Coordinates of C-alpha atoms in Angstrom, one line a residue:
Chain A
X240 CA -10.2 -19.3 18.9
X241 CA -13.4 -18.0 17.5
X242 CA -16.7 -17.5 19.0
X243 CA -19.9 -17.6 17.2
X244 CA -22.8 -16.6 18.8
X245 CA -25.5 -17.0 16.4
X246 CA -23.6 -16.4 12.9
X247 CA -21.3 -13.6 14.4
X248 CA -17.7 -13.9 14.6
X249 CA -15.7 -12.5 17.2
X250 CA -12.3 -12.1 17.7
X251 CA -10.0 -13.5 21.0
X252 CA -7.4 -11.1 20.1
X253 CA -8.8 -7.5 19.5
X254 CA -8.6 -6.8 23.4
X255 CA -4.4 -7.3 22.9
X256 CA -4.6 -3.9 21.1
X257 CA -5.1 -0.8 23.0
X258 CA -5.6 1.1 20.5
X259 CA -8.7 -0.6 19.5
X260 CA -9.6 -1.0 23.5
X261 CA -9.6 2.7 23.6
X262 CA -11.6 3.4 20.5
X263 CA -14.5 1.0 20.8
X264 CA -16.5 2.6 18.7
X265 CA -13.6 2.2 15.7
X266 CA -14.0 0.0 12.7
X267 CA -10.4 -0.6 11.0
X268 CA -10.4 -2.4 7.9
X269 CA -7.5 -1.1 6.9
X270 CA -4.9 -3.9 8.6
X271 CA -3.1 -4.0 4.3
X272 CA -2.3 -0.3 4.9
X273 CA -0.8 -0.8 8.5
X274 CA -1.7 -3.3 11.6
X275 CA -2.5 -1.8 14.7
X276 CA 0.4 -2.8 17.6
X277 CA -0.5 -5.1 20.0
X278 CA 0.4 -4.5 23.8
X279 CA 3.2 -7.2 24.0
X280 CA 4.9 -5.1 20.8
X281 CA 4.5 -1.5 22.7
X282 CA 5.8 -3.4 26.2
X283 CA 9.0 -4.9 23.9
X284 CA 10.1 -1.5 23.1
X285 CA 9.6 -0.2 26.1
X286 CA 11.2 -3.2 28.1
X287 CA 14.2 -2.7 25.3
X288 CA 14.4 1.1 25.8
X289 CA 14.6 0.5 29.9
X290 CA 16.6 -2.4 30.3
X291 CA 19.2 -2.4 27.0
X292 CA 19.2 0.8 25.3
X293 CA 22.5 1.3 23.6
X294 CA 24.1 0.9 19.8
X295 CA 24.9 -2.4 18.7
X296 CA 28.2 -4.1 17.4
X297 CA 30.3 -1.6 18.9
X298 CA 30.2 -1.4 22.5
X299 CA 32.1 -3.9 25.0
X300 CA 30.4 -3.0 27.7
X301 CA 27.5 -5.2 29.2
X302 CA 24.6 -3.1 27.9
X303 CA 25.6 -2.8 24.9
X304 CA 26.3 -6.7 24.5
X305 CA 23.0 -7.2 25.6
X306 CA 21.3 -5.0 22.8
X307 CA 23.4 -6.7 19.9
X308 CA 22.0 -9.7 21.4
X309 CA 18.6 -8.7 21.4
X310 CA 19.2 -7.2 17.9
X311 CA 20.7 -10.7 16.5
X312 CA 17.8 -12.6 18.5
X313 CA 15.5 -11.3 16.3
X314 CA 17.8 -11.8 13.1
X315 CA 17.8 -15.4 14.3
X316 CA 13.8 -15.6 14.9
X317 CA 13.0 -14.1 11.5
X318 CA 15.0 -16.5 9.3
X319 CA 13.2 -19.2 11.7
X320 CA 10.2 -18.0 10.8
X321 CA 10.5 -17.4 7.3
X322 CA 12.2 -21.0 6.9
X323 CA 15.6 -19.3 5.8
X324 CA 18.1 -21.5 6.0
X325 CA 21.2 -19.0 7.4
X326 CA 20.8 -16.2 10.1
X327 CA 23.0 -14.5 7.4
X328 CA 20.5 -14.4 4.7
X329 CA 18.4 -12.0 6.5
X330 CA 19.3 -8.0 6.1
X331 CA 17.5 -5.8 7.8
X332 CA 16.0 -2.9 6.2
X333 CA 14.1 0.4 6.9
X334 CA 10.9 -1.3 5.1
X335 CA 9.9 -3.6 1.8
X336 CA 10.4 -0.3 -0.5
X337 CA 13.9 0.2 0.8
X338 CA 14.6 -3.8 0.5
X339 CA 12.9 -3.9 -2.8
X340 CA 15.2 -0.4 -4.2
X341 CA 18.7 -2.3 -2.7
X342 CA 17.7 -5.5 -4.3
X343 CA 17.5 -3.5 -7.9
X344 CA 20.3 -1.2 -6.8
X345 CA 22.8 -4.0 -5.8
X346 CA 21.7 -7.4 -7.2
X347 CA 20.0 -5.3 -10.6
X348 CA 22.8 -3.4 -11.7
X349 CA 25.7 -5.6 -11.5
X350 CA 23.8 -8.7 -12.8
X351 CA 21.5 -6.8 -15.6
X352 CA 22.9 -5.3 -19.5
X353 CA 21.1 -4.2 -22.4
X354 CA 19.0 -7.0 -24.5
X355 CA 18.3 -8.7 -20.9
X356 CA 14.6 -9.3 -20.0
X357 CA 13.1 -8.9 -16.3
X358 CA 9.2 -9.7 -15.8
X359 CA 6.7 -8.3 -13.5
X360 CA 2.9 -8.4 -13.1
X361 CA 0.0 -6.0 -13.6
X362 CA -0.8 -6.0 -10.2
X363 CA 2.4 -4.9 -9.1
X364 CA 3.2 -1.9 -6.1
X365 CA 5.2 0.8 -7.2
X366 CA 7.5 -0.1 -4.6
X367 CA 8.6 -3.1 -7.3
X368 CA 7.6 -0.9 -11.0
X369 CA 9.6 2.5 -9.9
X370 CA 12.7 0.6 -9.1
X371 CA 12.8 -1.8 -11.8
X372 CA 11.6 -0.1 -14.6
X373 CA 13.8 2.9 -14.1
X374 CA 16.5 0.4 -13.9
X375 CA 15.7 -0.7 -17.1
X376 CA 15.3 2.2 -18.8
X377 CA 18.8 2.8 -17.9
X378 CA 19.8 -0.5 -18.5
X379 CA 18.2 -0.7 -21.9
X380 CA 16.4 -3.8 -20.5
X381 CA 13.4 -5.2 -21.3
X382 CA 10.3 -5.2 -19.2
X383 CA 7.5 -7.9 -19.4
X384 CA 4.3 -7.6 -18.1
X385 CA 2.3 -10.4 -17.6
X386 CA -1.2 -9.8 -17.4
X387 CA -4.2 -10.9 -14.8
X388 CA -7.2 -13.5 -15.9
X389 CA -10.5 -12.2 -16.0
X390 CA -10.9 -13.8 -12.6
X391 CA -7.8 -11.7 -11.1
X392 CA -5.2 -14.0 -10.8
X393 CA -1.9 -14.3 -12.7
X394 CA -2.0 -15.5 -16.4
X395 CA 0.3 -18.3 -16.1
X396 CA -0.1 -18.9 -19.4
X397 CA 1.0 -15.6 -20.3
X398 CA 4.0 -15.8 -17.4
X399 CA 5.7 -19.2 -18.9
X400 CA 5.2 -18.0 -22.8
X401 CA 7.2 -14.6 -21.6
X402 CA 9.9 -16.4 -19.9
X403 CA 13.1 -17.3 -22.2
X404 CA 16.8 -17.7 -22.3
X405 CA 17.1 -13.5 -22.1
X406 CA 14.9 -13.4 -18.7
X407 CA 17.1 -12.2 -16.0
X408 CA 14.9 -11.8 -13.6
X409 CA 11.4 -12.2 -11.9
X410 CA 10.0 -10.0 -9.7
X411 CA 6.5 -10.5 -8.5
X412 CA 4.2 -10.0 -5.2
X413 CA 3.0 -12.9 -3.8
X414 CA -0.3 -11.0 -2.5
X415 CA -1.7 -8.5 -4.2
X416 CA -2.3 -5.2 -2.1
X417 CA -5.2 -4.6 -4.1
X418 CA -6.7 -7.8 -5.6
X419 CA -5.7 -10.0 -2.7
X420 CA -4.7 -12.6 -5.2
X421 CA -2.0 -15.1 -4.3
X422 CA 0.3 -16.8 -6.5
X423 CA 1.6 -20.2 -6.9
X424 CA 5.1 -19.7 -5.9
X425 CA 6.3 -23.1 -6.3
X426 CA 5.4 -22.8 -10.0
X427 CA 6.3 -19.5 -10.6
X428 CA 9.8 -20.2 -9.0
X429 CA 10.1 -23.7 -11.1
X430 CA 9.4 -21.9 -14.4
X431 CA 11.7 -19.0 -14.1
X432 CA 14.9 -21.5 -12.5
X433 CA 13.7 -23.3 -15.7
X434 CA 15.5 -20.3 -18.0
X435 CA 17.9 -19.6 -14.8
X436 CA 16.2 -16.5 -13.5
X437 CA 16.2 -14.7 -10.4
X438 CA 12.8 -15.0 -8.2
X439 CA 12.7 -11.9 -6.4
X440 CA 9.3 -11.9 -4.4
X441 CA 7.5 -9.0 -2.9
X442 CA 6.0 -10.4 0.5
X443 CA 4.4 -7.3 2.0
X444 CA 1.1 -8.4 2.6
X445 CA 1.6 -12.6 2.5
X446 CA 3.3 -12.7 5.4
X447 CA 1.2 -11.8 7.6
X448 CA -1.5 -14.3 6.2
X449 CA 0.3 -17.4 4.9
X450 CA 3.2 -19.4 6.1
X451 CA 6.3 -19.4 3.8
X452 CA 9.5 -22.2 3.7
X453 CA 11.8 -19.9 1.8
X454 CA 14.3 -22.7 2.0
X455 CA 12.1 -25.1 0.5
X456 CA 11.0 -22.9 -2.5
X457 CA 12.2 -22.5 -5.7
X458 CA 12.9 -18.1 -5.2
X459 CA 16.1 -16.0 -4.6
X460 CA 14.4 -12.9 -3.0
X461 CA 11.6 -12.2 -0.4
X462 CA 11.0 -8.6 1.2
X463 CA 8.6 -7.6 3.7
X464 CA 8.2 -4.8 6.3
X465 CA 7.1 -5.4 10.1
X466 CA 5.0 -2.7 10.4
X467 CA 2.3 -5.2 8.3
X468 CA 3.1 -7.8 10.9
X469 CA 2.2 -5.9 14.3
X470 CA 5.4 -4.4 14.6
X471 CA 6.4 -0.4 14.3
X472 CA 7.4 1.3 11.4
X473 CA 11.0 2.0 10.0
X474 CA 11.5 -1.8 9.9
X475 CA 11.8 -4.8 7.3
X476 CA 13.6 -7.6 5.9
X477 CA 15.4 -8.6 2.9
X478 CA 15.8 -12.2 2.3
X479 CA 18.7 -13.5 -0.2
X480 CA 19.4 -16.8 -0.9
X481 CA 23.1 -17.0 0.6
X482 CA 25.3 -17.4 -2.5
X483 CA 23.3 -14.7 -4.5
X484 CA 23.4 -12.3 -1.2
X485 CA 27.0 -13.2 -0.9
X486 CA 28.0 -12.1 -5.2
X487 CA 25.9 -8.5 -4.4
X488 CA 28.1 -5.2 -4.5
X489 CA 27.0 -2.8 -1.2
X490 CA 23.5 -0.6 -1.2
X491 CA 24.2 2.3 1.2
X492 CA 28.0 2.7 2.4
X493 CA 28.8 4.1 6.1
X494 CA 29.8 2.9 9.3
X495 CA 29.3 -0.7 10.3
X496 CA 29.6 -2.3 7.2
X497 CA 33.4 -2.0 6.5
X498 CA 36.2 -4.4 7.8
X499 CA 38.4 -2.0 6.5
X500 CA 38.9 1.9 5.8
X501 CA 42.1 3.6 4.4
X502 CA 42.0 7.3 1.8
X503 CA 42.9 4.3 -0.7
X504 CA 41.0 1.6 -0.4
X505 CA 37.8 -0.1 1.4
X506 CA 36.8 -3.6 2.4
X507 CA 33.5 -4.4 2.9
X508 CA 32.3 -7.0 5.9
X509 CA 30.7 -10.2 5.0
X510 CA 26.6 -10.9 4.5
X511 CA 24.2 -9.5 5.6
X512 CA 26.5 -6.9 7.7
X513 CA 27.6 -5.4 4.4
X514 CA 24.5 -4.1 4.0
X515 CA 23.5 -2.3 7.1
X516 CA 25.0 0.4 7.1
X517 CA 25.1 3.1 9.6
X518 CA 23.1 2.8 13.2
X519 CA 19.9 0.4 12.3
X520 CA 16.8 0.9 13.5
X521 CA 17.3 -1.5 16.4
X522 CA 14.1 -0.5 18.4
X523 CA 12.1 -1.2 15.0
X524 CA 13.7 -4.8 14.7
X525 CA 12.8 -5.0 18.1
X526 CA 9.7 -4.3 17.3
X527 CA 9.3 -6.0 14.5
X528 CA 10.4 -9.4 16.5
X529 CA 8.0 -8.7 19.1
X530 CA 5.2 -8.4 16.3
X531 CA 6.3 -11.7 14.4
X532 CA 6.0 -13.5 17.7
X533 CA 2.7 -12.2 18.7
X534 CA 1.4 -13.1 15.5
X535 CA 3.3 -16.9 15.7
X536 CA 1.1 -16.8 19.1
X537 CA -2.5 -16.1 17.0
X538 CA -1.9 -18.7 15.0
X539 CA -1.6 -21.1 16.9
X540 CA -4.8 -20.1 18.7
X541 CA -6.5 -20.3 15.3
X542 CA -6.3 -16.6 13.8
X543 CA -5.4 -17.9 10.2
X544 CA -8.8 -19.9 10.1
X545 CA -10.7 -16.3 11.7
X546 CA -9.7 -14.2 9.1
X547 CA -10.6 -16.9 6.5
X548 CA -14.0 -16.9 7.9
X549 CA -14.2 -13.4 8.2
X550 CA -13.1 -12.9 4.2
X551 CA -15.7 -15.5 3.5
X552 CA -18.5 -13.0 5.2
X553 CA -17.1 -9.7 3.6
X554 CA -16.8 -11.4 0.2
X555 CA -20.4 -12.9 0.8
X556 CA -22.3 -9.5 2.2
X557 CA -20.3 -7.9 -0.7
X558 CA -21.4 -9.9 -3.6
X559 CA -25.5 -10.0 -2.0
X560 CA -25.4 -6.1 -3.2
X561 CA -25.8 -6.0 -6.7
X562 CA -24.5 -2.1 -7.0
X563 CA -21.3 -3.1 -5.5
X564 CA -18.7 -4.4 -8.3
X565 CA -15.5 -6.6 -6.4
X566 CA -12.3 -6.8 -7.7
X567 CA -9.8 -9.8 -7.8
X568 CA -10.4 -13.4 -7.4
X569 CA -14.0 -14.8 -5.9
X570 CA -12.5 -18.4 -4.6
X571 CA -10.8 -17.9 -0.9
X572 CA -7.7 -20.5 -1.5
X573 CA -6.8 -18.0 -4.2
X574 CA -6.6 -14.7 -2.2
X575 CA -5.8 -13.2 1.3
X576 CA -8.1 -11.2 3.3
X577 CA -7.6 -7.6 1.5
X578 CA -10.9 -6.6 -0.9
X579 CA -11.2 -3.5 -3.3
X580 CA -14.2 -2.7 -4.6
X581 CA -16.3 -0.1 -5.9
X582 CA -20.3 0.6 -4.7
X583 CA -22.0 2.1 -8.2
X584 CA -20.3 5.5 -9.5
X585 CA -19.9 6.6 -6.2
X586 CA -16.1 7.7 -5.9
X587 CA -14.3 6.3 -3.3
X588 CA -13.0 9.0 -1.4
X589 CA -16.7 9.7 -0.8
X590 CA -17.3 6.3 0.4
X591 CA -14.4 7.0 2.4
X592 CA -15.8 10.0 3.4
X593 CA -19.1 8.7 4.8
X594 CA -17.6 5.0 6.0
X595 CA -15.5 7.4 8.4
X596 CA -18.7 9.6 9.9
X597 CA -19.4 5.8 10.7
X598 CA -16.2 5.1 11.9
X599 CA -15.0 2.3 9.7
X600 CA -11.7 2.6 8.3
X601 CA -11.4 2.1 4.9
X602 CA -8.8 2.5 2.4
X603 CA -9.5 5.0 -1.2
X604 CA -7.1 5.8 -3.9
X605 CA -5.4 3.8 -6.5
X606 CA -3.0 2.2 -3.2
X607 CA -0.1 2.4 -5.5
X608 CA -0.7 0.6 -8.3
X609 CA -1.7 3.2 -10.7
X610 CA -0.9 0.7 -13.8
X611 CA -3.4 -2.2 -12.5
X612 CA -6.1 0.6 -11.8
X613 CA -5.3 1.5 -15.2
X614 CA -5.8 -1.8 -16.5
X615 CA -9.2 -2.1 -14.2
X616 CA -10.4 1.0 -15.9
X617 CA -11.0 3.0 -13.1
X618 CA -9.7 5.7 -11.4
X619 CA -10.1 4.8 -7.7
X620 CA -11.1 1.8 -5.7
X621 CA -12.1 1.4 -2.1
X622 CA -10.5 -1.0 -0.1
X623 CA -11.6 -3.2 2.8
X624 CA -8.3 -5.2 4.9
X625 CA -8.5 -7.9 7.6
X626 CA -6.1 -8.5 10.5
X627 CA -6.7 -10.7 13.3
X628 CA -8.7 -8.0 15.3
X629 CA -11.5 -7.7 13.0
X630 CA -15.3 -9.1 13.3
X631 CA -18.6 -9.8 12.1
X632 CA -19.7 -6.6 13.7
X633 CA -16.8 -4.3 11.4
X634 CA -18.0 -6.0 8.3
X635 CA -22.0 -5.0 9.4
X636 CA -20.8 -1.7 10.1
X637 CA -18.8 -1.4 6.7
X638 CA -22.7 -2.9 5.2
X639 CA -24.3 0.1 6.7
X640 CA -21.7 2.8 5.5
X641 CA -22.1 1.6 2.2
X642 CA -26.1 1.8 2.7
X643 CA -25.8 5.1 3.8
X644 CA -23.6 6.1 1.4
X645 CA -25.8 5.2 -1.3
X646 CA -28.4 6.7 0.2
X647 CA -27.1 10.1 -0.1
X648 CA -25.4 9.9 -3.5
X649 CA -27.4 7.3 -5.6
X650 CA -30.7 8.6 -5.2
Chain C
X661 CA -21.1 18.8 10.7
X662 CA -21.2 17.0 7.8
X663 CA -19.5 17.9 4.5
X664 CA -22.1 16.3 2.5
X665 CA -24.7 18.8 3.2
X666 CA -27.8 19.4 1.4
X667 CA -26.2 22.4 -0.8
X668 CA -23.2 20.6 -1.6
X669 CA -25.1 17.8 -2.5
X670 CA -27.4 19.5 -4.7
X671 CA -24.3 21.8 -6.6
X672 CA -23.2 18.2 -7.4
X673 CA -26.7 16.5 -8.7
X674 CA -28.3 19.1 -10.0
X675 CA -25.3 21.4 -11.4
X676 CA -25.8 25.1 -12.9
X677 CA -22.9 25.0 -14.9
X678 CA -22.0 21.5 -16.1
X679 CA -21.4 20.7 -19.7
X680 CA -19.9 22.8 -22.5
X681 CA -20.2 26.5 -23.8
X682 CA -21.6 27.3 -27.2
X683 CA -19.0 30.6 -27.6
X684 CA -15.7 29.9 -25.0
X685 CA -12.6 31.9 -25.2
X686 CA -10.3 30.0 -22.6
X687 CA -10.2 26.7 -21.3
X688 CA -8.1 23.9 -19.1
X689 CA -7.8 20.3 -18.1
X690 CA -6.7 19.8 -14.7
X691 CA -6.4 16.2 -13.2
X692 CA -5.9 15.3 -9.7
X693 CA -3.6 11.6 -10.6
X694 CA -4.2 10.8 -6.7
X695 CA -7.5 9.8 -6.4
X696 CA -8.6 10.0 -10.2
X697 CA -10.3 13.5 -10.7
X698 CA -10.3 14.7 -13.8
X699 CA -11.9 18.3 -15.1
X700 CA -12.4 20.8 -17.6
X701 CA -13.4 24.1 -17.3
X702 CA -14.1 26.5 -20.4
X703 CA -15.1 30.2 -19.7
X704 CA -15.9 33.3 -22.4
X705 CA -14.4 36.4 -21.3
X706 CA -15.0 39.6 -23.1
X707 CA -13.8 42.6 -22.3
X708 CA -12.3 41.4 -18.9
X709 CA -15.3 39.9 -17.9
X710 CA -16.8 36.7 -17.1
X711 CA -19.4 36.3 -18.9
X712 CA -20.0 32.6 -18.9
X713 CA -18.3 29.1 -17.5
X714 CA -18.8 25.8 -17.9
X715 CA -16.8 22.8 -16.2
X716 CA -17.0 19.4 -17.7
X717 CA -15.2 15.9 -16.3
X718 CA -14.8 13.0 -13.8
X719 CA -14.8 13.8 -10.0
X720 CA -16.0 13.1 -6.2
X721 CA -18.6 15.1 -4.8
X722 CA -16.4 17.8 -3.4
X723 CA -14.4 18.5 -6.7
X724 CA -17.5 18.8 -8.6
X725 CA -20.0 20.8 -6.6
X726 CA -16.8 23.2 -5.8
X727 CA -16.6 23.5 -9.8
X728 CA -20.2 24.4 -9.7
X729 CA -19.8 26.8 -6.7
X730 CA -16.4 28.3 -7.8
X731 CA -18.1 29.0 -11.2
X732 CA -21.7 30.4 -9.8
X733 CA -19.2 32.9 -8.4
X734 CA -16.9 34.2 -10.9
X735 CA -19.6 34.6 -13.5
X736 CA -19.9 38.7 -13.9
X737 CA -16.8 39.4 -12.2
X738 CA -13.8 41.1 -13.6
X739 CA -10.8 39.1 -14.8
X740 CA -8.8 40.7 -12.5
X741 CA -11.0 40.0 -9.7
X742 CA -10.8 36.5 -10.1
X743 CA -7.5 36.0 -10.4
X744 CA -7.5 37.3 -6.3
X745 CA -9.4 34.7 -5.2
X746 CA -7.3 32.3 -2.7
X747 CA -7.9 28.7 -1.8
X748 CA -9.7 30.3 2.1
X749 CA -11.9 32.5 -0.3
X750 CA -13.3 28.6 -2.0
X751 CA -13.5 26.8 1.7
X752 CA -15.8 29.9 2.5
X753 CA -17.6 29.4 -0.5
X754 CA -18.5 25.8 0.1
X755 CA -19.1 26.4 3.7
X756 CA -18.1 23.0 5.1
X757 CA -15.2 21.7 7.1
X758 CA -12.9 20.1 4.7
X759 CA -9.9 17.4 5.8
X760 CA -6.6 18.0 4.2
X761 CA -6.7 15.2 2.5
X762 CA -10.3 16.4 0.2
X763 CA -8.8 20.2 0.7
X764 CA -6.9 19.0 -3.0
X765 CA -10.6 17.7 -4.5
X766 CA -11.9 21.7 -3.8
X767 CA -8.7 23.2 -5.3
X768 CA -8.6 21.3 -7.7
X769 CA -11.3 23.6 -9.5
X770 CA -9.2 27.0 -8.4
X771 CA -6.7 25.7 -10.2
X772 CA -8.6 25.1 -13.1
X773 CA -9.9 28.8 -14.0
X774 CA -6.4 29.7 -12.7
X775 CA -5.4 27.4 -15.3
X776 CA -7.7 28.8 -17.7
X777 CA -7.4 32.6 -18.0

């Protein structure tokens, strides 16, 4: 549900988040770094934490049923939403860097020897290039890189020349944190099943912008993490197809993820138990459940199509100022709503810097992808975000920072 | 108050002290990998003394006009002198409430004379 009055978008949903209730005045364009909690989210822990506080799995007692249930609930929900076809292809994590270092760890190790190939993409988080590439340094495994167009998307040109009968694997984000580009996983999957590798997808920012059918697409892998998705932090999913999940030796070894313990010997429980170990952290999936519903909720009521509209202002109001240089793909069907930019030599942190005496949030730093800022040829960028709270009136105020900012440092 | 003052501004536009020394005896690179600073500093000291510095290099507005500041200052003191200075003495010097987060863009240029003698 948007409201225009005259050309100025508003949103029906910032008033969910007291956060931004409390601090009117705040202009946070920084949803890609984290999302701002709703009420309903900070109610489910709460409403959790009074009524069914207790471990899960273990206890026989009522309150302790009811948490597991809660806990499962959500396991259930999530492989709903991501179109999953088993509850027990869904393992929950502490985040996307921990699901992305088990997935190399576990799946990685045991499936990967020297002379084997494994491509990744310029634009990729280090949460996918330290993993991976120190696995394949120890691995002696090769590393592809496939390179971005002069437009910012993926070469897939480049992509299906660099797959062969040695690629392994395929590891790739689905929306860059920087660029915003999106990639076309049905062709990207269709390739790589082509030579018979793994799709392992990084879904960090995509998911809280685009629908996915996991079960309808050709990949093996998906990780995301619910604090991006309205929930708290300490939270995130792992996504294996079930017969790969099922062939993966155990991440982290503790309690809860053992049938079995003798001095002699250990047997591990079946997927996706096996890997959650320990005491998980069950108010974070709570969380994180709460979060995937309230966003289910927004679009529905149209928030998909707001923050399309709202990307098409920023990218327009961007573009008018000729000092300002934009990086990543211009067309909107080819991106989600995260912009990095630079406004003449002015460093970023200095934007920053002045955006934030105007209250606007912004993002500055190379948001860990040092290699694609390498490849940019710069050192920094700035970085403007979207989220279904955001409106016309952020992006103006984001306009004026940036006036002001030249005004004191390109005179 | 505002960190981009008028004399921080104008240590960074109009520097004393940028460029490169026609005589140096010591010199450093320092790079700041987080946000993309990168700096050199070259000084001639003789007989202990500073006689001259000159800083060089890629950097926001803090890390640069602290390079001009930091340098305007150590110029006729003693080697020994210098090497005293503390991260509080350079906050002082620039006179401006500085975040944690640009705190490393300011000490960026201590650590580069550090660096350098």
């Amino acid at each position: 549900m948007k409201k225009q009055t005259g050309s100025k978008l508003v949103s029906a949903w910032k008033n969910d988040f007291p956060l931004l209730k409390k601090s009117k005045s705040l202009h946070y364009l920084d949803a890609a770094a984290t999302t701002q909690k709703p009420k309903l989210v900070m109610d489910a822990v709460k409403e959790f934490q009074t009524k069914s506080n207790a471990n899960i799995h273990r206890g026989v007692y009522r309150l302790a049923e009811n948490a597991t249930a809660e806990y499962e609930y959500i396991r259930d929900m999530i492989h709903q939403f991501i179109g999953a076809n088993s509850v027990h292809e869904i393992v929950f994590t502490s985040g996307t860097t921990m699901a992305m270092n088990l997935l190399a760890e576990s799946w990685g190790k045991k499936n990967l020897s020297a002379g084997d190939e494994i491509i990744l993409t310029a634009m990729e988080h280090h949460a996918v290039i330290v993993p991976w590439t120190e696995l394949a340094r120890q691995l002696d495994v090769k590393v592809r890189i496939i390179p971005l167009t002069d437009k910012g998307l993926l070469d897939m040109k480049e992509y299906e020349n660099a797959l062969n009968k040695k690629t392994k694997a395929v590891i790739m984000t689905a929306m860059s944190n920087v660029l915003g580009s999106v990639v076309d996983l049905k062709k990207i999957g269709e390739a790589a099943h082509r030579v018979d590798a793994k799709v392992f997808i990084d879904g960090a920012q995509y998911i809280a912008h685009r629908n996915i059918n996991v079960s309808k697409l050709p990949i093996d892998g998906l990780v995301f993490s619910g604090h991006k998705v309205y929930g708290n932090f300490g939270a995130g999913v792992l996504w294996v197809k079930l017969d790969t999940l099922e062939m993966m030796p155990r991440y982290m070894g503790g309690g809860a993820m053992i049938s079995r313990v003798t001095w002699d010997h250990i047997d591990y429980r079946e997927v996706p138990y096996r890997f959650e170990a320990g005491t998980p952290n069950i108010s974070g999936v709570i969380s994180m459940g709460a979060g995937v519903k309230y966003l289910k909720a927004a679009w529905k009521s149209g928030a998909k199509q707001h923050e399309e509209a709202l990307l098409k202002e920023l990218l327009s109001k961007l573009s008018a100022d000729k000092d300002i240089t934009i990086y990543g793909p211009a067309s909107l069907k080819d991106r989600g709503p995260i912009v990095s930019f630079n406004v003449g030599n002015i460093h970023p942190h200095d934007l920053a810097s002045i955006l934030d005496q105007h209250n606007v949030a912004i993002r500055a730093g190379h948001h860990c992808t040092m290699p694609l800022h390498s490849s940019l040829g710069v050192p920094a960028t700035a970085r403007a975000s979207l989220a279904v709270w955001n409106e016309s009136r952020d992006i103006d105020s984001l306009i004026k920072g940036i006036n002001a900012a030249k005004a004191i440092l390109m005179r | 108050m505002n960190i981009y003052q008028e004399n921080i501004l104008d240590h960074y536009q109009h520097p004393r002290h940028a460029g490169k020394l026609k005589k140096q005896s010591h010199s450093s690179d320092v790079k700041n990998d987080l946000c993309g600073d990168d700096l050199q500093f070259e000084l001639l000291i003789d007989k202990g003394v500073v006689k001259d510095a000159a800083f060089t290099g890629i950097g926001c507005v803090i890390s640069k006009s602290a390079a001009d500041i930091l340098i305007d200052e150590i110029i006729g003191k003693k080697v020994s002198e210098v090497k005293k200075l503390t991260s509080d003495d350079l906050v002082k010097m620039l006179g401006i409430p500085i975040s944690p987060t640009r705190l490393k863009c300011a000490l960026i240029s201590l650590e580069g004379v550090s660096k350098a003698i």
